[in-house]
PDB file of C-alpha atoms in Angstrom:
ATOM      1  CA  UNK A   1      30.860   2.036  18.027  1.00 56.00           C
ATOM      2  CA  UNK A   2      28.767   2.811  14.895  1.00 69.00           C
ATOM      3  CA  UNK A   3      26.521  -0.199  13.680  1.00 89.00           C
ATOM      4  CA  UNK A   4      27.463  -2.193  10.566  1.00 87.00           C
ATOM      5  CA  UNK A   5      24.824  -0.499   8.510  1.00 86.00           C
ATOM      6  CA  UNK A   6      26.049   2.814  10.015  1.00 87.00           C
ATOM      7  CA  UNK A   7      29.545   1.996   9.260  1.00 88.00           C
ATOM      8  CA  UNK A   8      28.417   0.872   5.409  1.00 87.00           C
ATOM      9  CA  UNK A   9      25.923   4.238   5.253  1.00 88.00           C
ATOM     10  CA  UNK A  10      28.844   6.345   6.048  1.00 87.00           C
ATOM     11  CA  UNK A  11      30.992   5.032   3.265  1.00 86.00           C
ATOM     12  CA  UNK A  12      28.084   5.020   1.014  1.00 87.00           C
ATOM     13  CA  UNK A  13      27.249   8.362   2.046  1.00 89.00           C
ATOM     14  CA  UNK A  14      30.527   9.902   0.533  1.00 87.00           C
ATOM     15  CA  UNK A  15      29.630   9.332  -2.574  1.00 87.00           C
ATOM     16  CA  UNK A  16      26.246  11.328  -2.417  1.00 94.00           C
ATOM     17  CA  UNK A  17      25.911  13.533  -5.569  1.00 95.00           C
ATOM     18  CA  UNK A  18      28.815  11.482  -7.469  1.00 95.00           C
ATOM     19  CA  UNK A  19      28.788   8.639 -10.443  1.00 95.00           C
ATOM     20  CA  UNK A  20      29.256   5.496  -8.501  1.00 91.00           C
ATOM     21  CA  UNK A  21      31.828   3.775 -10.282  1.00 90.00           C
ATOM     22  CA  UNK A  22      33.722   1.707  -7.970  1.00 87.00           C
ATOM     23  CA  UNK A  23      31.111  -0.892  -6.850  1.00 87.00           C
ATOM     24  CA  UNK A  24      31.743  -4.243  -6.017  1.00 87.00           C
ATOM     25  CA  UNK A  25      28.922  -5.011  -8.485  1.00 90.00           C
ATOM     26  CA  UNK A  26      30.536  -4.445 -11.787  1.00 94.00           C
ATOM     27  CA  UNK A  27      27.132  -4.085 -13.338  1.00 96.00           C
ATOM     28  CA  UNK A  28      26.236  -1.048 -10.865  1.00 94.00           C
ATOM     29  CA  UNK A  29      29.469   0.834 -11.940  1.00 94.00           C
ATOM     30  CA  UNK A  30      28.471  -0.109 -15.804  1.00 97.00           C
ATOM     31  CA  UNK A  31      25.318   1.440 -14.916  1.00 97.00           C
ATOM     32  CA  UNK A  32      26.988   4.639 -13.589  1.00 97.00           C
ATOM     33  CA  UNK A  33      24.112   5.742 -10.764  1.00 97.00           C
ATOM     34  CA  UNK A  34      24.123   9.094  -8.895  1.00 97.00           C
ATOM     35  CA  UNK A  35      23.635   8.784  -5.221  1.00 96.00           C
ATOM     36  CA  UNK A  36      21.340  10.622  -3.979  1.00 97.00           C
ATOM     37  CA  UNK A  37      20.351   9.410  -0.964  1.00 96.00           C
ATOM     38  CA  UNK A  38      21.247   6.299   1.430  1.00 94.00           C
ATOM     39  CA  UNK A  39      19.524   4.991   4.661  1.00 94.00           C
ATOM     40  CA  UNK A  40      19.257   1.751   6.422  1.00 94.00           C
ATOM     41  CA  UNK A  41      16.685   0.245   3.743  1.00 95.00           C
ATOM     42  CA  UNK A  42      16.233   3.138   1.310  1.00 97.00           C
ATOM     43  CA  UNK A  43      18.623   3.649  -1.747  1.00 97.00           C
ATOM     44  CA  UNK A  44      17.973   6.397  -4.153  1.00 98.00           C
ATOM     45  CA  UNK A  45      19.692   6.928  -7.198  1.00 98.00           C
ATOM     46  CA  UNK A  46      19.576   8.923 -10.427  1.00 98.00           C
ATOM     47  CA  UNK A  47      20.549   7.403 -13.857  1.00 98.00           C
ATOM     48  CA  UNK A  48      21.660   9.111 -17.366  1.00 98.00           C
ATOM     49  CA  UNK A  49      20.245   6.796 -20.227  1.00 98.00           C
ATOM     50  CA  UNK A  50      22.606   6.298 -22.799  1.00 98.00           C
ATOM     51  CA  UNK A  51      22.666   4.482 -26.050  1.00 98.00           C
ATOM     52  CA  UNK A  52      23.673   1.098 -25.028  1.00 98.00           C
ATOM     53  CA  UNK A  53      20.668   0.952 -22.840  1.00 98.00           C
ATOM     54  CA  UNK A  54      18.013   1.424 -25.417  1.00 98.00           C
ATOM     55  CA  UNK A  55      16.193  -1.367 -27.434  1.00 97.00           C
ATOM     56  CA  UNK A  56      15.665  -1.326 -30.756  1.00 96.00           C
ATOM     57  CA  UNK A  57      12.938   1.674 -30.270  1.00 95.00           C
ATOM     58  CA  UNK A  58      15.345   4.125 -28.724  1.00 95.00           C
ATOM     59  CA  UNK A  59      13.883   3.542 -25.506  1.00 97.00           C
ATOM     60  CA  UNK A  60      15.073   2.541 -21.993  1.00 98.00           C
ATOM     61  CA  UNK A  61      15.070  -1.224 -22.575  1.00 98.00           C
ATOM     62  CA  UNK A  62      13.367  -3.547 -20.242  1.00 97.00           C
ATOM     63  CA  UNK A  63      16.367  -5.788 -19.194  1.00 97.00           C
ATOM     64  CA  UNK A  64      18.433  -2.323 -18.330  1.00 98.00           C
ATOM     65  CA  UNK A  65      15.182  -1.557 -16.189  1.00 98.00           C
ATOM     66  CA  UNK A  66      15.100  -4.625 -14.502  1.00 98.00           C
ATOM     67  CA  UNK A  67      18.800  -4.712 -13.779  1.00 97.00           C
ATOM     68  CA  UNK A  68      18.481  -1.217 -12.248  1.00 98.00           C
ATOM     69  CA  UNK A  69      15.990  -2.409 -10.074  1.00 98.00           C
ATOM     70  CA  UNK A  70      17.595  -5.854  -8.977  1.00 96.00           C
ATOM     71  CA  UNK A  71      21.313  -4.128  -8.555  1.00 96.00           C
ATOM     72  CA  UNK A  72      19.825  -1.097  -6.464  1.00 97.00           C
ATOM     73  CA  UNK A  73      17.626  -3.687  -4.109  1.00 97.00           C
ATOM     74  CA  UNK A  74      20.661  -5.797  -3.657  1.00 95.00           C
ATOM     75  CA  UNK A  75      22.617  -2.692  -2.812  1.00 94.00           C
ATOM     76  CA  UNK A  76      20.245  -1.820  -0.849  1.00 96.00           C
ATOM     77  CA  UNK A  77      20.461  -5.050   1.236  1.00 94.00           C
ATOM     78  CA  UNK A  78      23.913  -4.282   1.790  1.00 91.00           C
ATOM     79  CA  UNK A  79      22.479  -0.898   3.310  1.00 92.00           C
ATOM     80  CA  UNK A  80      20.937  -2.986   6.220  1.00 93.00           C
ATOM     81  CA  UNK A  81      24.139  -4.315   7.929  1.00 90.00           C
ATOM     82  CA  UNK A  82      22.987  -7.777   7.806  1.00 91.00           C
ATOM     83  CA  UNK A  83      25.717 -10.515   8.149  1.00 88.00           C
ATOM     84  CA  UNK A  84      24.586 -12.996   6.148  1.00 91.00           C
ATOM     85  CA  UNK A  85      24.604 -12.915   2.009  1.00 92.00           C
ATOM     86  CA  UNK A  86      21.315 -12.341   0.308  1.00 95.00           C
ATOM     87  CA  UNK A  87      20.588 -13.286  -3.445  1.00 95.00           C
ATOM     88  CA  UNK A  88      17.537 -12.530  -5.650  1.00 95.00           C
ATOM     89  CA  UNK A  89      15.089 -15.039  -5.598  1.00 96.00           C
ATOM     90  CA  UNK A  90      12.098 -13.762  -7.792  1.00 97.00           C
ATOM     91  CA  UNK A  91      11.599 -10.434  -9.647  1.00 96.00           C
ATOM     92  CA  UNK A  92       8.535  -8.874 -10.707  1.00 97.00           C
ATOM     93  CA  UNK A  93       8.428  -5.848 -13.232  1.00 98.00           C
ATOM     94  CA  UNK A  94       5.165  -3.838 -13.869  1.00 98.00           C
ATOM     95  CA  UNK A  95       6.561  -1.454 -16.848  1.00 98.00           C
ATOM     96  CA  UNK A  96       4.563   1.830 -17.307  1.00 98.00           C
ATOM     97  CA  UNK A  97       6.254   4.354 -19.720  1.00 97.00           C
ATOM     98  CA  UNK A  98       8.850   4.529 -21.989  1.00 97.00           C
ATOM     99  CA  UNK A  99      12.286   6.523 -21.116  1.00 97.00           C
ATOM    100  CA  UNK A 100      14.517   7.797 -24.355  1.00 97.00           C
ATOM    101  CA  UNK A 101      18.575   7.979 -24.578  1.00 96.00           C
ATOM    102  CA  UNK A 102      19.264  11.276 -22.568  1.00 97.00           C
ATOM    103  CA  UNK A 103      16.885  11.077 -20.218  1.00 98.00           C
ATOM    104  CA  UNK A 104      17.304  11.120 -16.553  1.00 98.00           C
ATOM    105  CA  UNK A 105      15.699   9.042 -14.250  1.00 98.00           C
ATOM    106  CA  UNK A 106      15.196   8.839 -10.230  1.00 98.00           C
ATOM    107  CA  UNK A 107      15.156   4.671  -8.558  1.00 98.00           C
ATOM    108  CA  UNK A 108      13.911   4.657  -5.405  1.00 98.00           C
ATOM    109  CA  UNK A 109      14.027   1.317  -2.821  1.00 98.00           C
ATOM    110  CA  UNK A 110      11.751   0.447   0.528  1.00 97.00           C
ATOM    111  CA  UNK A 111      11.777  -2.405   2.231  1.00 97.00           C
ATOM    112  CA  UNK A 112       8.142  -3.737   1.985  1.00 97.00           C
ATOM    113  CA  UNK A 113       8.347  -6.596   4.607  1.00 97.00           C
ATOM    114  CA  UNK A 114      11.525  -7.913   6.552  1.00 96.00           C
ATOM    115  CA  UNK A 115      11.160 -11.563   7.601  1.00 95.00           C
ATOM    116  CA  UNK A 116      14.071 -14.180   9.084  1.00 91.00           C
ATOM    117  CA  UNK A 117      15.296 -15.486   6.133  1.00 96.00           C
ATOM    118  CA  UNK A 118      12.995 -13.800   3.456  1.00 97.00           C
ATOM    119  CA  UNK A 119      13.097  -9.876   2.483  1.00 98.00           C
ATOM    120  CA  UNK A 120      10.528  -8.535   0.279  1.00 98.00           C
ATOM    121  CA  UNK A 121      11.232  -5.194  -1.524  1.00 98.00           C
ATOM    122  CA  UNK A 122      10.507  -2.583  -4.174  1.00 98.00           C
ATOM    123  CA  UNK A 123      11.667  -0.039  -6.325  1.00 98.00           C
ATOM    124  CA  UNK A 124      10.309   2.403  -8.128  1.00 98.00           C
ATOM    125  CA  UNK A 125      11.635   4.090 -11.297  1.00 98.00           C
ATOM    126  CA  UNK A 126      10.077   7.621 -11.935  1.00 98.00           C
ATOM    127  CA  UNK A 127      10.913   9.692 -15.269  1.00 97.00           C
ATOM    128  CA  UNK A 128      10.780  13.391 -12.814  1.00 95.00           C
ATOM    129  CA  UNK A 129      10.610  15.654 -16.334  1.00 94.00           C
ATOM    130  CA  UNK A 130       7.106  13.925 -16.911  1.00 95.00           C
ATOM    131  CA  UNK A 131       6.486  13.382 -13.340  1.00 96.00           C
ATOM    132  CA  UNK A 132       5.919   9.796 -14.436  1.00 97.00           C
ATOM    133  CA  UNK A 133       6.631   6.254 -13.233  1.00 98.00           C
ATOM    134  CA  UNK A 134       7.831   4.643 -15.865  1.00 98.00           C
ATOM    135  CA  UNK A 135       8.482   0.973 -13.858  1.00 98.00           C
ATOM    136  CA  UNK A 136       8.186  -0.553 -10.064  1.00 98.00           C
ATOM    137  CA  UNK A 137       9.435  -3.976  -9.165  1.00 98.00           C
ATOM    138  CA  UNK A 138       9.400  -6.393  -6.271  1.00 97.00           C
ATOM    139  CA  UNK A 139      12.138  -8.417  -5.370  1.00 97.00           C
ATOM    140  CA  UNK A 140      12.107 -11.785  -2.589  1.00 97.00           C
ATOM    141  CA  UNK A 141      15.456 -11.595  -1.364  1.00 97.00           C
ATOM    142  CA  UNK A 142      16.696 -15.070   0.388  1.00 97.00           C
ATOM    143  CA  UNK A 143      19.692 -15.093   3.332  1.00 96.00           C
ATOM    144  CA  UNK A 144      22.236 -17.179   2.216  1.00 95.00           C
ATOM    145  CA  UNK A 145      23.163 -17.670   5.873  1.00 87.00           C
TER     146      UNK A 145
END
């Protein structure tokens, strides 16, 4: 019998190369990711900017940004199998380039350390027709038992 995070990997793994848009995190599905690629602690996803996501500037606003990275490294959580419920604890956002409405752009999560009740992880948001990071966050992720 297939582990839990096999089990969850193999459901994920259907939707490779689609627009996720039947997440249980209505936020993810208002984001409307790509998969690209799913492992047991490793999401990657690719994301159309459109309008609504844009600040004032025309750019890929900061809160849309962090939300991409806090939704993908809780999804990617879920990747792990882990029985018990994990919530964000603390978020950190180093912001590096701008991204305009139309552009596409690549999120990629590790897992940087895995303790017993503590996860620490990152993502990293690249802008691939610059070959630039535009943003990489870390995110403490606490069991909820």
């Amino acid at each position: 019998m297939d582990s839990i995070s096999e089990q969850r990997l193999n459901i994920l793994r259907q939707s490779i190369g689609k627009v996720i848009d039947s997440s249980p995190s209505n936020f993810m599905n208002w984001l409307a990711p790509i998969l690209v690629q799913a492992e047991n602690g490793k999401l990657v996803c690719q994301y159309t900017i459109r309008k609504e996501m844009t600040n004032p500037y025309q750019i890929l606003h900061g809160g849309v940004t962090a939300g991409i990275i806090d939704d993908l490294i809780g999804a990617t959580i879920y990747t792990m199998g882990l029985e018990s419920r994990f919530t964000t604890v603390s978020n950190y956002i180093d912001y590096f380039a701008p991204a305009n409405e139309g552009d596409e752009v690549i999120a990629e999560t590790t897992i940087v350390k895995k303790g017993r009740t503590i996860i620490n992880l990152q993502c990293e948001v690249f802008l691939p027709a610059k070959n630039r990071l535009i943003a990489k966050g870390y995110s403490n992720m606490l069991s909820l038992g």
